[in-house]
Amino acid sequence: CHFDLYAMTDKHIERRRLLCRLLFVGSGFARPQNGMPVIRQLKFNHRHEHWDYHWTPAVEVALAEKSSLGLRLELVVKRRLSELPQEDLQQLVEKLVLALHLGMPEELSAHAIAQQISQCSDIQQLANSFMTLLAAAHHPLFADIELLAYQKALWHQVGFHLPAINRLSDQEALKLLLDLQSVAVLHQDELESPWRDRLRWLTSHNAHRPVLYFVLQALAIELDKLDPAPLLQQLQLQNDPFPVIEALLKVVPHWLRQDHGLLPMLNHWLSELSEAQFIDKLPAMRGLFCALDAREVDELCRRLLQLNQWDNGLNWLQYGISEQDFQQGLALERQLRSDLEQQGLSQWMSN
């Protein structure tokens, strides 16, 4: 059984709900090719679903055993759904997403959800729950379900508890901020302006460790499309700017390509290190650029040659590549990019 999730008729929706319910109660009758996560999560990159189903004697036995919970499938599903835990906000939101897949959102108390939202102070739970419900509200399967009140309440709570990111590790805080920034930009008519105001308030009214301070400032600069040069000048005053540079390359990686961006600063900082200090930082430096492809590495090398006024270019012969081979490769790449752009497929050449 195949479903195009972006072109579902009422009949298709009812059929899918039936399969989801049979999967949820453990009948053994139906199973999606991607497994149980299909009804536990929301993924916008999955447009198609494929389900396998088959009636067997084992299915009859399983349904007979479930009949002790109710004489109709709908009653069994409601009973099983009511048994799932909802001790915190994240569990409750996951339960709500499941109920949406099962076609039973009314089985969850709106008052209980609102109460959990108002009582939750865990910034990660709040942010994850907000993004989950925002995704649900924009998912084609649930377009007719009213979730706006939950979204507004969650967004308010996320903003109120955002200073708590200082209690998270750098990695956790960066992920959370990037997720919220991407959601704000994606839904800019609704969220970009309040997110911008919250970032400004956060940087002006709270003290942050250096990594978070510069990341918050960088996100605000990106929203306002301002010049990052003043912020980078502040960064030069740091005794050890590397942790901040490392974070900024994850948050605003395109600053590396700007003429007065992160690369000149990183180059200057490295030139001030002793040989022992440089060797100590080398593994982390390799980690910074391991995600770059060969073309981007070549471009960085070219810019480093200019910044440091080095006379000798890259020694391609050392790797068995002649200058002619290299130039032919670049010409081929330019032609390929041009062909893809003409066909509307330029994103194929991106990372």
mmCIF file of C-alpha atoms in Angstrom:
data_model
loop_
_atom_site.group_PDB
_atom_site.id
_atom_site.type_symbol
_atom_site.label_atom_id
_atom_site.label_comp_id
_atom_site.label_asym_id
_atom_site.label_seq_id
_atom_site.Cartn_x
_atom_site.Cartn_y
_atom_site.Cartn_z
ATOM 1 C CA CYS A 1 0.000 0.000 0.000
ATOM 2 C CA HIS A 2 1.468 3.353 -1.049
ATOM 3 C CA PHE A 3 0.622 6.840 0.226
ATOM 4 C CA ASP A 4 1.660 10.200 -1.190
ATOM 5 C CA LEU A 5 1.437 12.245 2.017
ATOM 6 C CA TYR A 6 1.140 15.519 0.112
ATOM 7 C CA ALA A 7 -1.767 14.344 -2.062
ATOM 8 C CA MET A 8 -4.048 12.481 0.335
ATOM 9 C CA THR A 9 -7.773 12.194 -0.238
ATOM 10 C CA ASP A 10 -10.198 11.606 2.641
ATOM 11 C CA LYS A 11 -10.295 7.936 1.691
ATOM 12 C CA HIS A 12 -6.497 7.700 1.797
ATOM 13 C CA ILE A 13 -6.402 9.402 5.218
ATOM 14 C CA GLU A 14 -8.962 6.981 6.649
ATOM 15 C CA ARG A 15 -7.063 3.986 5.237
ATOM 16 C CA ARG A 16 -3.788 5.211 6.685
ATOM 17 C CA ARG A 17 -5.383 5.828 10.095
ATOM 18 C CA LEU A 18 -6.706 2.265 10.080
ATOM 19 C CA LEU A 19 -3.232 0.896 9.329
ATOM 20 C CA CYS A 20 -1.708 3.121 12.034
ATOM 21 C CA ARG A 21 -4.218 1.846 14.583
ATOM 22 C CA LEU A 22 -3.562 -1.780 13.682
ATOM 23 C CA LEU A 23 0.168 -1.152 13.976
ATOM 24 C CA PHE A 24 -0.231 0.648 17.304
ATOM 25 C CA VAL A 25 -2.171 -2.167 18.995
ATOM 26 C CA GLY A 26 0.391 -4.743 17.847
ATOM 27 C CA SER A 27 -1.914 -6.751 15.579
ATOM 28 C CA GLY A 28 0.898 -7.831 13.264
ATOM 29 C CA PHE A 29 -1.333 -7.072 10.277
ATOM 30 C CA ALA A 30 0.354 -3.953 8.901
ATOM 31 C CA ARG A 31 3.796 -2.418 9.099
ATOM 32 C CA PRO A 32 5.354 0.557 7.260
ATOM 33 C CA GLN A 33 8.683 -0.044 5.584
ATOM 34 C CA ASN A 34 10.298 2.550 7.893
ATOM 35 C CA GLY A 35 8.943 0.845 11.023
ATOM 36 C CA MET A 36 7.208 2.201 14.120
ATOM 37 C CA PRO A 37 8.861 5.693 13.976
ATOM 38 C CA VAL A 38 6.436 6.547 11.162
ATOM 39 C CA ILE A 39 3.672 7.079 13.731
ATOM 40 C CA ARG A 40 5.959 8.425 16.469
ATOM 41 C CA GLN A 41 7.671 11.216 14.554
ATOM 42 C CA LEU A 42 7.101 13.862 11.884
ATOM 43 C CA LYS A 43 9.531 14.042 8.980
ATOM 44 C CA PHE A 44 9.018 16.587 6.210
ATOM 45 C CA ASN A 45 11.588 14.886 3.997
ATOM 46 C CA HIS A 46 9.338 11.806 3.747
ATOM 47 C CA ARG A 47 6.719 12.421 1.101
ATOM 48 C CA HIS A 48 5.912 8.794 0.400
ATOM 49 C CA GLU A 49 5.036 5.913 2.693
ATOM 50 C CA HIS A 50 4.942 2.254 1.817
ATOM 51 C CA TRP A 51 3.024 -0.184 4.001
ATOM 52 C CA ASP A 52 3.038 -3.960 3.895
ATOM 53 C CA TYR A 53 0.028 -5.813 5.245
ATOM 54 C CA HIS A 54 -1.009 -9.451 5.290
ATOM 55 C CA TRP A 55 -3.780 -11.354 7.047
ATOM 56 C CA THR A 56 -2.525 -14.459 8.831
ATOM 57 C CA PRO A 57 -3.788 -16.743 11.591
ATOM 58 C CA ALA A 58 -1.380 -14.947 13.942
ATOM 59 C CA VAL A 59 -3.238 -11.693 13.254
ATOM 60 C CA GLU A 60 -6.524 -13.362 14.212
ATOM 61 C CA VAL A 61 -5.009 -14.576 17.467
ATOM 62 C CA ALA A 62 -3.537 -11.140 18.255
ATOM 63 C CA LEU A 63 -6.855 -9.379 17.661
ATOM 64 C CA ALA A 64 -8.688 -11.955 19.734
ATOM 65 C CA GLU A 65 -6.299 -11.283 22.615
ATOM 66 C CA LYS A 66 -6.818 -7.517 22.265
ATOM 67 C CA SER A 67 -10.598 -7.948 22.450
ATOM 68 C CA SER A 68 -10.332 -8.035 26.241
ATOM 69 C CA LEU A 69 -9.638 -4.296 26.019
ATOM 70 C CA GLY A 70 -12.697 -3.595 23.845
ATOM 71 C CA LEU A 71 -14.958 -5.122 21.252
ATOM 72 C CA ARG A 72 -14.048 -2.557 18.588
ATOM 73 C CA LEU A 73 -10.612 -1.517 17.321
ATOM 74 C CA GLU A 74 -11.319 2.120 18.179
ATOM 75 C CA LEU A 75 -11.908 1.216 21.835
ATOM 76 C CA VAL A 76 -8.723 -0.854 22.012
ATOM 77 C CA VAL A 77 -6.693 2.023 20.560
ATOM 78 C CA LYS A 78 -8.182 4.493 23.040
ATOM 79 C CA ARG A 79 -7.418 2.153 25.928
ATOM 80 C CA ARG A 80 -3.805 1.664 24.826
ATOM 81 C CA LEU A 81 -3.394 5.382 24.230
ATOM 82 C CA SER A 82 -4.675 6.217 27.714
ATOM 83 C CA GLU A 83 -2.062 3.880 29.228
ATOM 84 C CA LEU A 84 0.894 5.756 27.735
ATOM 85 C CA PRO A 85 2.814 7.950 30.228
ATOM 86 C CA GLN A 86 2.470 11.716 30.170
ATOM 87 C CA GLU A 87 4.515 12.687 33.188
ATOM 88 C CA ASP A 88 6.302 15.576 31.498
ATOM 89 C CA LEU A 89 5.769 17.895 28.545
ATOM 90 C CA GLN A 90 7.900 15.919 26.114
ATOM 91 C CA GLN A 91 5.996 12.690 26.801
ATOM 92 C CA LEU A 92 2.700 14.509 26.423
ATOM 93 C CA VAL A 93 3.657 16.090 23.093
ATOM 94 C CA GLU A 94 4.923 12.753 21.770
ATOM 95 C CA LYS A 95 1.596 11.251 22.829
ATOM 96 C CA LEU A 96 -0.247 14.055 21.022
ATOM 97 C CA VAL A 97 1.695 13.395 17.797
ATOM 98 C CA LEU A 98 0.804 9.714 18.082
ATOM 99 C CA ALA A 99 -2.853 10.623 18.657
ATOM 100 C CA LEU A 100 -2.759 12.773 15.498
ATOM 101 C CA HIS A 101 -1.529 9.806 13.471
ATOM 102 C CA LEU A 102 -4.248 7.639 14.989
ATOM 103 C CA GLY A 103 -6.924 10.238 14.232
ATOM 104 C CA MET A 104 -7.747 10.723 17.923
ATOM 105 C CA PRO A 105 -6.391 14.112 19.066
ATOM 106 C CA GLU A 106 -9.536 14.619 21.156
ATOM 107 C CA GLU A 107 -8.364 11.834 23.491
ATOM 108 C CA LEU A 108 -5.811 14.207 25.018
ATOM 109 C CA SER A 109 -7.032 16.870 27.412
ATOM 110 C CA ALA A 110 -6.379 20.390 26.148
ATOM 111 C CA HIS A 111 -6.293 21.529 29.774
ATOM 112 C CA ALA A 112 -3.606 18.943 30.644
ATOM 113 C CA ILE A 113 -1.445 20.068 27.715
ATOM 114 C CA ALA A 114 -1.823 23.743 28.609
ATOM 115 C CA GLN A 115 -0.975 22.979 32.237
ATOM 116 C CA GLN A 116 2.171 21.034 31.318
ATOM 117 C CA ILE A 117 3.296 23.888 29.061
ATOM 118 C CA SER A 118 2.813 26.496 31.782
ATOM 119 C CA GLN A 119 4.603 24.388 34.425
ATOM 120 C CA CYS A 120 7.574 23.260 32.314
ATOM 121 C CA SER A 121 10.854 25.145 32.835
ATOM 122 C CA ASP A 122 13.165 22.794 30.915
ATOM 123 C CA ILE A 123 14.316 24.852 27.930
ATOM 124 C CA GLN A 124 15.178 21.801 25.843
ATOM 125 C CA GLN A 125 11.790 20.188 26.421
ATOM 126 C CA LEU A 126 10.045 23.467 25.633
ATOM 127 C CA ALA A 127 12.018 24.056 22.439
ATOM 128 C CA ASN A 128 11.664 20.463 21.216
ATOM 129 C CA SER A 129 7.934 20.465 21.966
ATOM 130 C CA PHE A 130 7.442 23.776 20.189
ATOM 131 C CA MET A 131 9.228 22.619 17.052
ATOM 132 C CA THR A 132 7.361 19.298 17.074
ATOM 133 C CA LEU A 133 3.946 20.972 17.255
ATOM 134 C CA LEU A 134 4.952 23.591 14.690
ATOM 135 C CA ALA A 135 5.926 20.780 12.321
ATOM 136 C CA ALA A 136 2.633 19.021 13.035
ATOM 137 C CA ALA A 137 0.640 22.167 12.298
ATOM 138 C CA HIS A 138 2.304 22.495 8.887
ATOM 139 C CA HIS A 139 2.203 18.799 8.028
ATOM 140 C CA PRO A 140 -0.282 18.018 5.225
ATOM 141 C CA LEU A 141 -1.775 15.117 7.180
ATOM 142 C CA PHE A 142 -2.849 17.373 10.053
ATOM 143 C CA ALA A 143 -3.692 20.641 8.309
ATOM 144 C CA ASP A 144 -7.229 20.569 9.713
ATOM 145 C CA ILE A 145 -6.123 20.134 13.359
ATOM 146 C CA GLU A 146 -6.056 23.307 15.467
ATOM 147 C CA LEU A 147 -2.709 23.554 17.272
ATOM 148 C CA LEU A 148 -2.134 27.312 17.209
ATOM 149 C CA ALA A 149 -2.965 27.881 20.887
ATOM 150 C CA TYR A 150 -0.331 25.330 21.949
ATOM 151 C CA GLN A 151 2.246 26.872 19.627
ATOM 152 C CA LYS A 152 1.719 30.375 21.021
ATOM 153 C CA ALA A 153 1.925 29.155 24.607
ATOM 154 C CA LEU A 154 5.081 27.180 23.912
ATOM 155 C CA TRP A 155 6.744 30.050 22.059
ATOM 156 C CA HIS A 156 6.045 32.334 25.020
ATOM 157 C CA GLN A 157 7.550 29.796 27.423
ATOM 158 C CA VAL A 158 10.594 29.235 25.197
ATOM 159 C CA GLY A 159 11.296 32.972 25.178
ATOM 160 C CA PHE A 160 10.787 33.291 28.926
ATOM 161 C CA HIS A 161 13.125 30.407 29.792
ATOM 162 C CA LEU A 162 15.723 31.064 27.066
ATOM 163 C CA PRO A 163 18.310 32.420 29.574
ATOM 164 C CA ALA A 164 18.519 28.844 30.864
ATOM 165 C CA ILE A 165 20.694 27.961 27.842
ATOM 166 C CA ASN A 166 23.615 29.022 30.052
ATOM 167 C CA ARG A 167 23.078 25.797 31.997
ATOM 168 C CA LEU A 168 23.469 23.694 28.847
ATOM 169 C CA SER A 169 26.733 22.523 27.364
ATOM 170 C CA ASP A 170 28.044 24.497 24.388
ATOM 171 C CA GLN A 171 27.033 21.721 22.000
ATOM 172 C CA GLU A 172 23.493 21.503 23.395
ATOM 173 C CA ALA A 173 23.068 25.283 23.440
ATOM 174 C CA LEU A 174 24.314 25.682 19.859
ATOM 175 C CA LYS A 175 21.949 23.012 18.580
ATOM 176 C CA LEU A 176 18.996 24.539 20.389
ATOM 177 C CA LEU A 177 19.754 28.068 19.152
ATOM 178 C CA LEU A 178 20.309 26.901 15.574
ATOM 179 C CA ASP A 179 17.043 24.967 15.618
ATOM 180 C CA LEU A 180 15.120 27.982 16.897
ATOM 181 C CA GLN A 181 16.833 30.325 14.436
ATOM 182 C CA SER A 182 16.029 28.052 11.500
ATOM 183 C CA VAL A 183 12.382 27.787 12.584
ATOM 184 C CA ALA A 184 12.157 31.573 12.985
ATOM 185 C CA VAL A 185 13.590 32.150 9.503
ATOM 186 C CA LEU A 186 11.415 29.454 7.935
ATOM 187 C CA HIS A 187 8.284 31.006 9.462
ATOM 188 C CA GLN A 188 9.520 34.578 9.263
ATOM 189 C CA ASP A 189 6.095 36.218 9.005
ATOM 190 C CA GLU A 190 5.087 34.781 12.370
ATOM 191 C CA LEU A 191 8.313 34.281 14.312
ATOM 192 C CA GLU A 192 11.287 36.222 12.950
ATOM 193 C CA SER A 193 10.448 39.567 14.568
ATOM 194 C CA PRO A 194 9.746 38.193 18.083
ATOM 195 C CA TRP A 195 12.838 35.958 17.831
ATOM 196 C CA ARG A 196 14.972 38.967 16.893
ATOM 197 C CA ASP A 197 13.611 40.929 19.852
ATOM 198 C CA ARG A 198 14.303 38.023 22.175
ATOM 199 C CA LEU A 199 17.911 37.684 20.996
ATOM 200 C CA ARG A 200 18.499 41.392 21.546
ATOM 201 C CA TRP A 201 16.988 41.234 25.017
ATOM 202 C CA LEU A 202 19.004 38.157 25.888
ATOM 203 C CA THR A 203 22.344 39.683 24.887
ATOM 204 C CA SER A 204 21.662 42.982 26.665
ATOM 205 C CA HIS A 205 20.140 41.692 29.934
ATOM 206 C CA ASN A 206 22.048 38.486 30.665
ATOM 207 C CA ALA A 207 25.690 37.580 31.184
ATOM 208 C CA HIS A 208 26.959 34.699 29.057
ATOM 209 C CA ARG A 209 30.157 32.743 28.711
ATOM 210 C CA PRO A 210 32.145 33.886 25.632
ATOM 211 C CA VAL A 211 30.982 31.154 23.233
ATOM 212 C CA LEU A 212 27.293 31.837 23.884
ATOM 213 C CA TYR A 213 27.728 35.601 23.853
ATOM 214 C CA PHE A 214 29.319 35.621 20.403
ATOM 215 C CA VAL A 215 26.897 33.021 19.019
ATOM 216 C CA LEU A 216 23.871 35.025 20.171
ATOM 217 C CA GLN A 217 25.330 38.184 18.689
ATOM 218 C CA ALA A 218 26.085 36.391 15.410
ATOM 219 C CA LEU A 219 22.522 35.086 15.137
ATOM 220 C CA ALA A 220 21.148 38.591 15.709
ATOM 221 C CA ILE A 221 23.526 40.003 13.087
ATOM 222 C CA GLU A 222 22.350 37.390 10.590
ATOM 223 C CA LEU A 223 18.705 38.271 11.144
ATOM 224 C CA ASP A 224 19.404 41.987 10.702
ATOM 225 C CA LYS A 225 21.794 41.350 7.770
ATOM 226 C CA LEU A 226 24.452 43.561 9.379
ATOM 227 C CA ASP A 227 28.227 43.645 8.939
ATOM 228 C CA PRO A 228 29.886 41.188 11.360
ATOM 229 C CA ALA A 229 33.151 43.185 11.427
ATOM 230 C CA PRO A 230 32.474 44.952 14.789
ATOM 231 C CA LEU A 231 31.716 41.636 16.460
ATOM 232 C CA LEU A 232 34.850 40.045 15.010
ATOM 233 C CA GLN A 233 36.890 42.959 16.326
ATOM 234 C CA GLN A 234 35.597 42.132 19.806
ATOM 235 C CA LEU A 235 36.619 38.532 19.214
ATOM 236 C CA GLN A 236 40.210 39.597 18.575
ATOM 237 C CA LEU A 237 40.409 40.750 22.196
ATOM 238 C CA GLN A 238 39.800 37.227 23.514
ATOM 239 C CA ASN A 239 42.821 35.473 24.992
ATOM 240 C CA ASP A 240 41.832 32.202 23.318
ATOM 241 C CA PRO A 241 39.366 32.884 20.482
ATOM 242 C CA PHE A 242 39.493 29.337 19.087
ATOM 243 C CA PRO A 243 36.425 27.937 20.973
ATOM 244 C CA VAL A 244 34.409 30.928 19.742
ATOM 245 C CA ILE A 245 35.684 30.575 16.164
ATOM 246 C CA GLU A 246 34.843 26.877 16.296
ATOM 247 C CA ALA A 247 31.284 27.695 17.418
ATOM 248 C CA LEU A 248 30.825 30.459 14.843
ATOM 249 C CA LEU A 249 31.873 28.144 12.033
ATOM 250 C CA LYS A 250 28.946 25.905 13.012
ATOM 251 C CA VAL A 251 26.464 28.753 13.361
ATOM 252 C CA VAL A 252 27.509 31.103 10.532
ATOM 253 C CA PRO A 253 29.847 29.013 8.335
ATOM 254 C CA HIS A 254 29.552 31.452 5.420
ATOM 255 C CA TRP A 255 31.505 34.015 7.453
ATOM 256 C CA LEU A 256 34.545 31.921 6.598
ATOM 257 C CA ARG A 257 34.179 32.984 2.949
ATOM 258 C CA GLN A 258 33.894 36.711 3.639
ATOM 259 C CA ASP A 259 36.925 38.882 2.905
ATOM 260 C CA HIS A 260 36.927 40.355 6.405
ATOM 261 C CA GLY A 261 35.349 37.353 8.089
ATOM 262 C CA LEU A 262 36.630 34.468 10.146
ATOM 263 C CA LEU A 263 39.500 33.292 7.945
ATOM 264 C CA PRO A 264 41.710 36.421 8.325
ATOM 265 C CA MET A 265 41.113 36.330 12.073
ATOM 266 C CA LEU A 266 41.896 32.638 12.308
ATOM 267 C CA ASN A 267 44.994 33.138 10.172
ATOM 268 C CA HIS A 268 46.237 35.988 12.382
ATOM 269 C CA TRP A 269 45.591 34.030 15.570
ATOM 270 C CA LEU A 270 47.477 30.994 14.247
ATOM 271 C CA SER A 271 50.449 33.157 13.268
ATOM 272 C CA GLU A 272 50.770 34.262 16.902
ATOM 273 C CA LEU A 273 50.986 30.698 18.240
ATOM 274 C CA SER A 274 54.214 28.998 19.098
ATOM 275 C CA GLU A 275 55.073 25.757 17.320
ATOM 276 C CA ALA A 276 54.059 23.714 20.364
ATOM 277 C CA GLN A 277 50.758 25.578 20.675
ATOM 278 C CA PHE A 278 50.052 25.100 16.972
ATOM 279 C CA ILE A 279 50.691 21.356 17.161
ATOM 280 C CA ASP A 280 48.434 21.165 20.215
ATOM 281 C CA LYS A 281 45.574 22.850 18.268
ATOM 282 C CA LEU A 282 46.168 20.940 15.025
ATOM 283 C CA PRO A 283 43.705 18.048 15.668
ATOM 284 C CA ALA A 284 40.926 20.511 16.476
ATOM 285 C CA MET A 285 41.865 22.562 13.397
ATOM 286 C CA ARG A 286 41.527 19.492 11.211
ATOM 287 C CA GLY A 287 38.098 18.897 12.726
ATOM 288 C CA LEU A 288 37.022 22.432 11.789
ATOM 289 C CA PHE A 289 37.475 21.865 8.074
ATOM 290 C CA CYS A 290 36.824 18.145 7.662
ATOM 291 C CA ALA A 291 33.282 18.860 6.396
ATOM 292 C CA LEU A 292 34.573 20.984 3.509
ATOM 293 C CA ASP A 293 34.752 19.444 0.062
ATOM 294 C CA ALA A 294 37.846 19.591 -2.158
ATOM 295 C CA ARG A 295 36.661 22.712 -3.982
ATOM 296 C CA GLU A 296 36.143 24.614 -0.724
ATOM 297 C CA VAL A 297 39.528 23.480 0.590
ATOM 298 C CA ASP A 298 41.168 24.729 -2.602
ATOM 299 C CA GLU A 299 39.452 28.088 -2.202
ATOM 300 C CA LEU A 300 40.646 28.380 1.393
ATOM 301 C CA CYS A 301 44.182 27.544 0.312
ATOM 302 C CA ARG A 302 44.021 30.201 -2.398
ATOM 303 C CA ARG A 303 42.875 32.821 0.079
ATOM 304 C CA LEU A 304 45.556 31.813 2.589
ATOM 305 C CA LEU A 305 48.166 32.271 -0.141
ATOM 306 C CA GLN A 306 46.912 35.818 -0.667
ATOM 307 C CA LEU A 307 46.600 36.645 3.039
ATOM 308 C CA ASN A 308 50.130 35.507 3.818
ATOM 309 C CA GLN A 309 51.650 36.588 0.476
ATOM 310 C CA TRP A 310 53.125 33.171 -0.075
ATOM 311 C CA ASP A 311 54.798 32.839 -3.458
ATOM 312 C CA ASN A 312 54.439 29.107 -3.974
ATOM 313 C CA GLY A 313 51.046 27.708 -4.826
ATOM 314 C CA LEU A 314 49.837 24.208 -4.109
ATOM 315 C CA ASN A 315 52.154 21.522 -5.408
ATOM 316 C CA TRP A 316 49.721 19.488 -7.513
ATOM 317 C CA LEU A 317 52.546 17.398 -8.986
ATOM 318 C CA GLN A 318 53.150 15.983 -5.535
ATOM 319 C CA TYR A 319 49.785 14.228 -5.858
ATOM 320 C CA GLY A 320 50.219 13.216 -9.491
ATOM 321 C CA ILE A 321 47.957 16.042 -10.726
ATOM 322 C CA SER A 322 49.196 18.487 -13.315
ATOM 323 C CA GLU A 323 48.104 22.124 -13.485
ATOM 324 C CA GLN A 324 46.354 21.314 -16.781
ATOM 325 C CA ASP A 325 44.372 18.524 -15.115
ATOM 326 C CA PHE A 326 43.363 20.898 -12.358
ATOM 327 C CA GLN A 327 42.210 23.618 -14.759
ATOM 328 C CA GLN A 328 40.268 21.089 -16.844
ATOM 329 C CA GLY A 329 38.522 19.903 -13.681
ATOM 330 C CA LEU A 330 37.528 23.458 -12.799
ATOM 331 C CA ALA A 331 36.232 24.072 -16.333
ATOM 332 C CA LEU A 332 34.169 20.888 -16.179
ATOM 333 C CA GLU A 333 32.732 21.898 -12.831
ATOM 334 C CA ARG A 334 31.756 25.351 -14.153
ATOM 335 C CA GLN A 335 30.007 23.741 -17.114
ATOM 336 C CA LEU A 336 28.189 21.295 -14.851
ATOM 337 C CA ARG A 337 27.028 24.108 -12.567
ATOM 338 C CA SER A 338 25.766 26.081 -15.556
ATOM 339 C CA ASP A 339 23.851 23.081 -16.915
ATOM 340 C CA LEU A 340 22.260 22.360 -13.538
ATOM 341 C CA GLU A 341 21.238 25.992 -13.025
ATOM 342 C CA GLN A 342 19.544 26.037 -16.446
ATOM 343 C CA GLN A 343 17.573 22.945 -15.421
ATOM 344 C CA GLY A 344 16.644 24.372 -12.009
ATOM 345 C CA LEU A 345 18.830 21.818 -10.221
ATOM 346 C CA SER A 346 21.552 24.061 -8.774
ATOM 347 C CA GLN A 347 20.885 22.691 -5.269
ATOM 348 C CA TRP A 348 22.393 19.389 -6.408
ATOM 349 C CA MET A 349 25.819 21.034 -6.261
ATOM 350 C CA SER A 350 25.363 22.241 -2.673
ATOM 351 C CA ASN A 351 26.226 20.489 0.557
#
